[in-house]
PDB file of C-alpha atoms in Angstrom:
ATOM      1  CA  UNK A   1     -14.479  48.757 -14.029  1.00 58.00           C
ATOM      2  CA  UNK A   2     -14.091  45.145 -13.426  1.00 84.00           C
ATOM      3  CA  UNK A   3     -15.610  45.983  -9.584  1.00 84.00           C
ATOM      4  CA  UNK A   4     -18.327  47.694 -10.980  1.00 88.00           C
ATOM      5  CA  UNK A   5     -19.269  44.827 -13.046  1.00 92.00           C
ATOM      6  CA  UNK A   6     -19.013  42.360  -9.954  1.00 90.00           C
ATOM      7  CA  UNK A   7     -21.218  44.439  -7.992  1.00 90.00           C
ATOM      8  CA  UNK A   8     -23.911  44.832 -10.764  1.00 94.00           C
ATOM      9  CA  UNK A   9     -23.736  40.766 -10.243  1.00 95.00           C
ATOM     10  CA  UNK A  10     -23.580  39.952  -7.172  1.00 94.00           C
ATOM     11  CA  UNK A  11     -26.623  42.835  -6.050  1.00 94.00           C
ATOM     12  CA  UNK A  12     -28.710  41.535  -8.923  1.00 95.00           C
ATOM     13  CA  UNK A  13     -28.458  38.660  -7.773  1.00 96.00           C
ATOM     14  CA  UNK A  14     -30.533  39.422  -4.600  1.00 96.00           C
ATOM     15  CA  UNK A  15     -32.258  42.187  -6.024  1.00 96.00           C
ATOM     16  CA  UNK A  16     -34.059  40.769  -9.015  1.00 97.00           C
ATOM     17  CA  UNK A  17     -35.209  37.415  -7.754  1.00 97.00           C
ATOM     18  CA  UNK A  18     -36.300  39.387  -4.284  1.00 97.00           C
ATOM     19  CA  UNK A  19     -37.954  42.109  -6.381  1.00 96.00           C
ATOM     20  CA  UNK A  20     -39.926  39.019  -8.443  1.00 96.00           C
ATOM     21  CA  UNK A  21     -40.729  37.351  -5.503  1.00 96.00           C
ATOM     22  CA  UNK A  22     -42.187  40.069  -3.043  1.00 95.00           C
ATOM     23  CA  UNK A  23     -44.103  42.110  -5.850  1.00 93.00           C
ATOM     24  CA  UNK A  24     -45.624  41.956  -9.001  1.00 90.00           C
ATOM     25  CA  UNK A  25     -42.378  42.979 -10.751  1.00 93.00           C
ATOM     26  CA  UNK A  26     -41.613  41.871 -14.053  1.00 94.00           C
ATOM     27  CA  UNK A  27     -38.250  40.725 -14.921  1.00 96.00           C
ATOM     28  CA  UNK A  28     -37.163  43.697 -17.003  1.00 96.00           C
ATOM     29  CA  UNK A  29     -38.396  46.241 -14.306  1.00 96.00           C
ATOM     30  CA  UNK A  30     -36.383  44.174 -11.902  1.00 96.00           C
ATOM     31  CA  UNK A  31     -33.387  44.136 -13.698  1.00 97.00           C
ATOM     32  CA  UNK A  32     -33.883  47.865 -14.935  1.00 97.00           C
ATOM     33  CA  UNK A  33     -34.287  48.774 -11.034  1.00 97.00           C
ATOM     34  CA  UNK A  34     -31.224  46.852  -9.696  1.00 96.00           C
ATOM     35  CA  UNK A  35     -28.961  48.515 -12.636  1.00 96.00           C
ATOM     36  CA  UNK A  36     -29.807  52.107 -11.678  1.00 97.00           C
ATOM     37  CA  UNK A  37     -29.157  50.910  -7.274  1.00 96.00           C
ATOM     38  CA  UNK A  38     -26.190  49.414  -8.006  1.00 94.00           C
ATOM     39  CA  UNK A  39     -25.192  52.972 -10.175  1.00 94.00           C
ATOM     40  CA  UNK A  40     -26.369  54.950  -7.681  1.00 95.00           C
ATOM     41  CA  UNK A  41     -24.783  52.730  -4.682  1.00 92.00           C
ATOM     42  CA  UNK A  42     -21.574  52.391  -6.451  1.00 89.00           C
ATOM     43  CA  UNK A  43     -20.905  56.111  -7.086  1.00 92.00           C
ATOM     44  CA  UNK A  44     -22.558  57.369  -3.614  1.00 93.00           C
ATOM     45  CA  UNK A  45     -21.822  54.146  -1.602  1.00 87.00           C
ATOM     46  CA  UNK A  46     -18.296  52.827  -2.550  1.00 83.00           C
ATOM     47  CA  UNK A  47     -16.511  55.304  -4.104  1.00 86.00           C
ATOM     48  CA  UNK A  48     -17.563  58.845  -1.508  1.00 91.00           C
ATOM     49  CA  UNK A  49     -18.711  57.091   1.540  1.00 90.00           C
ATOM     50  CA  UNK A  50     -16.499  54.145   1.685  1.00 82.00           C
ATOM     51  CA  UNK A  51     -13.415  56.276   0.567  1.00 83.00           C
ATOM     52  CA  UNK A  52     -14.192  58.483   3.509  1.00 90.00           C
ATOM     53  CA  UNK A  53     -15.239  56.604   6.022  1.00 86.00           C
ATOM     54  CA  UNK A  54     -15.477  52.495   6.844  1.00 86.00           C
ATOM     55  CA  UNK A  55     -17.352  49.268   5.709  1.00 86.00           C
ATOM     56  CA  UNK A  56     -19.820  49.716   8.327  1.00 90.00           C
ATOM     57  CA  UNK A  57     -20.685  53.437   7.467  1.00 92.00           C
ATOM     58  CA  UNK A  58     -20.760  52.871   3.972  1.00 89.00           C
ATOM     59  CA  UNK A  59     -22.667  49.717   4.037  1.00 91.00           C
ATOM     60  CA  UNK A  60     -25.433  51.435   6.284  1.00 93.00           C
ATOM     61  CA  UNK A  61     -25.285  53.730   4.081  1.00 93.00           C
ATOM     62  CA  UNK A  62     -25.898  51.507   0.881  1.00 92.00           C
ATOM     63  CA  UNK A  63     -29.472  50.284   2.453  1.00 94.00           C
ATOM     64  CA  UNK A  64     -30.714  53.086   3.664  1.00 95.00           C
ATOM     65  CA  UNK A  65     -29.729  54.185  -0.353  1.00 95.00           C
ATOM     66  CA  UNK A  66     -31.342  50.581  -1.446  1.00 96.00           C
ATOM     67  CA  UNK A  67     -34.490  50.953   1.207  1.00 97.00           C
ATOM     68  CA  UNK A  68     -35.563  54.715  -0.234  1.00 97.00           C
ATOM     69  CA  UNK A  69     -34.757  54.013  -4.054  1.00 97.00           C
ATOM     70  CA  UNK A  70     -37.123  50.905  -3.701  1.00 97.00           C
ATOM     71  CA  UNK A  71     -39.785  52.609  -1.724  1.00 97.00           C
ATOM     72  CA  UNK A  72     -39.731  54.991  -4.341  1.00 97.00           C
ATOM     73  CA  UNK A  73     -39.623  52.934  -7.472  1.00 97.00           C
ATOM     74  CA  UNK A  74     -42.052  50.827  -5.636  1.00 96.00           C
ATOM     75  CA  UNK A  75     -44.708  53.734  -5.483  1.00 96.00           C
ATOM     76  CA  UNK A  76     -43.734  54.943  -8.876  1.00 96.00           C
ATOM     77  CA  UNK A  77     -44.198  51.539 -10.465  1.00 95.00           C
ATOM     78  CA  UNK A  78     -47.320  50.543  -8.177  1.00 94.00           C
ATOM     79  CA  UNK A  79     -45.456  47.137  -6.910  1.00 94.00           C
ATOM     80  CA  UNK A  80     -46.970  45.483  -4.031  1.00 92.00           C
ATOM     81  CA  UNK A  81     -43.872  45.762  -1.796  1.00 95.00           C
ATOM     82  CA  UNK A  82     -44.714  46.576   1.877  1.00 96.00           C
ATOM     83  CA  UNK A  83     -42.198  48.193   4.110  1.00 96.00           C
ATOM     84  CA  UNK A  84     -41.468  45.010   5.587  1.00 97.00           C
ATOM     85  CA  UNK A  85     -40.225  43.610   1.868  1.00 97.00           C
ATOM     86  CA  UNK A  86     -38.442  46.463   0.877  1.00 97.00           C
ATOM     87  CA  UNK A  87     -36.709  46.372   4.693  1.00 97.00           C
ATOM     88  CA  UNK A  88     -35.593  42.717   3.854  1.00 97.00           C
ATOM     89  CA  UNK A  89     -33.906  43.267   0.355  1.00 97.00           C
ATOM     90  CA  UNK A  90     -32.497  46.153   1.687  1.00 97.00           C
ATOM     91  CA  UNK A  91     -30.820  44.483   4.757  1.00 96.00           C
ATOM     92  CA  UNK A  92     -30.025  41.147   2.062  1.00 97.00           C
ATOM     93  CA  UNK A  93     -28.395  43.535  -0.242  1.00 95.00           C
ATOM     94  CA  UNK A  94     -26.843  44.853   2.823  1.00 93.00           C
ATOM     95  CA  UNK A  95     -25.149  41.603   3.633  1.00 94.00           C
ATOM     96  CA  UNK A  96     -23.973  41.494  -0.424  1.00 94.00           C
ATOM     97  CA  UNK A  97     -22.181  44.952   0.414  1.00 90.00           C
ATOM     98  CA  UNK A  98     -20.706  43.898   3.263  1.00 90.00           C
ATOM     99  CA  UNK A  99     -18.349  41.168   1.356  1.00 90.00           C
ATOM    100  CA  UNK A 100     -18.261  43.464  -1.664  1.00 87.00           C
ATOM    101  CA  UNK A 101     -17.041  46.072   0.469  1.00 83.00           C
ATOM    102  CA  UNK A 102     -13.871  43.805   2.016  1.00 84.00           C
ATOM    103  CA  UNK A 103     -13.487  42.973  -1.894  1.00 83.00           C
ATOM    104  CA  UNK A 104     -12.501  46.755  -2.512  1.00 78.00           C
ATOM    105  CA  UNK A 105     -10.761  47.028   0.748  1.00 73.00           C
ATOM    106  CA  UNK A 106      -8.392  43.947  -0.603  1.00 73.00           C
ATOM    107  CA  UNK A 107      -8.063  45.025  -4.273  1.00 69.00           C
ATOM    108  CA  UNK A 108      -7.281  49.157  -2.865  1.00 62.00           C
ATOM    109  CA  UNK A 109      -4.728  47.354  -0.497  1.00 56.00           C
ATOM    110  CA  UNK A 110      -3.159  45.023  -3.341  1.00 63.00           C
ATOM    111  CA  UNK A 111      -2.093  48.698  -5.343  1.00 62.00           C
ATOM    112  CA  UNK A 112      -0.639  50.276  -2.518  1.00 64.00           C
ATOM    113  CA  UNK A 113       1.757  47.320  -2.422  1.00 64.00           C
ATOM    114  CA  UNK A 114       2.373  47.101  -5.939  1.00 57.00           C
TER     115      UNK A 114
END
């Protein structure tokens, strides 16, 4: 669980300042909205598509999870994210999976020794 906890950090992170920034977000909403991505991304994301496949498939795969889920919540909530914002967190968070991603890669290779 200790991952899961890192990730819910480290996509915050980008997510709720981003989500602040670009829209009229409050800080709850944000933080509300980047809990249930990184749930979503962390079931979906790192533990199917990453088990299955590689870093580069399942981060892909984690924005184009992050760019509908905020186009969506976006709508739902009535933010003022374009497109074009909700393209850039996705492809920030993105770069946050990427090195999260080598993170499980080193921690799944550290059992198999042990």
């Amino acid at each position: 669980m200790n991952l899961f906890f890192r990730k819910v950090i480290m996509n915050g992170i980008v997510v709720v300042p981003m989500l602040m920034w670009l829209s009229d977000a409050s800080f709850w909403g944000s933080v509300v909205t980047a809990l249930i991505l990184c749930v979503v991304a962390y079931f979906v994301g790192d533990q199917l598509i990453l088990r299955l496949s590689n870093n580069t498939i399942a981060t892909i795969a984690d924005a184009v999870i992050a760019f509908f889920y905020l186009w969506i919540v976006s709508n739902m909530m009535d933010w003022t994210l374009t497109l074009g914002e909700i393209l850039l967190i996705s492809l920030a968070l993105g770069l946050v999976e990427i090195i999260f991603h080598r993170q499980l890669g080193q921690v799944d290779h550290r059992r198999r020794i042990a």
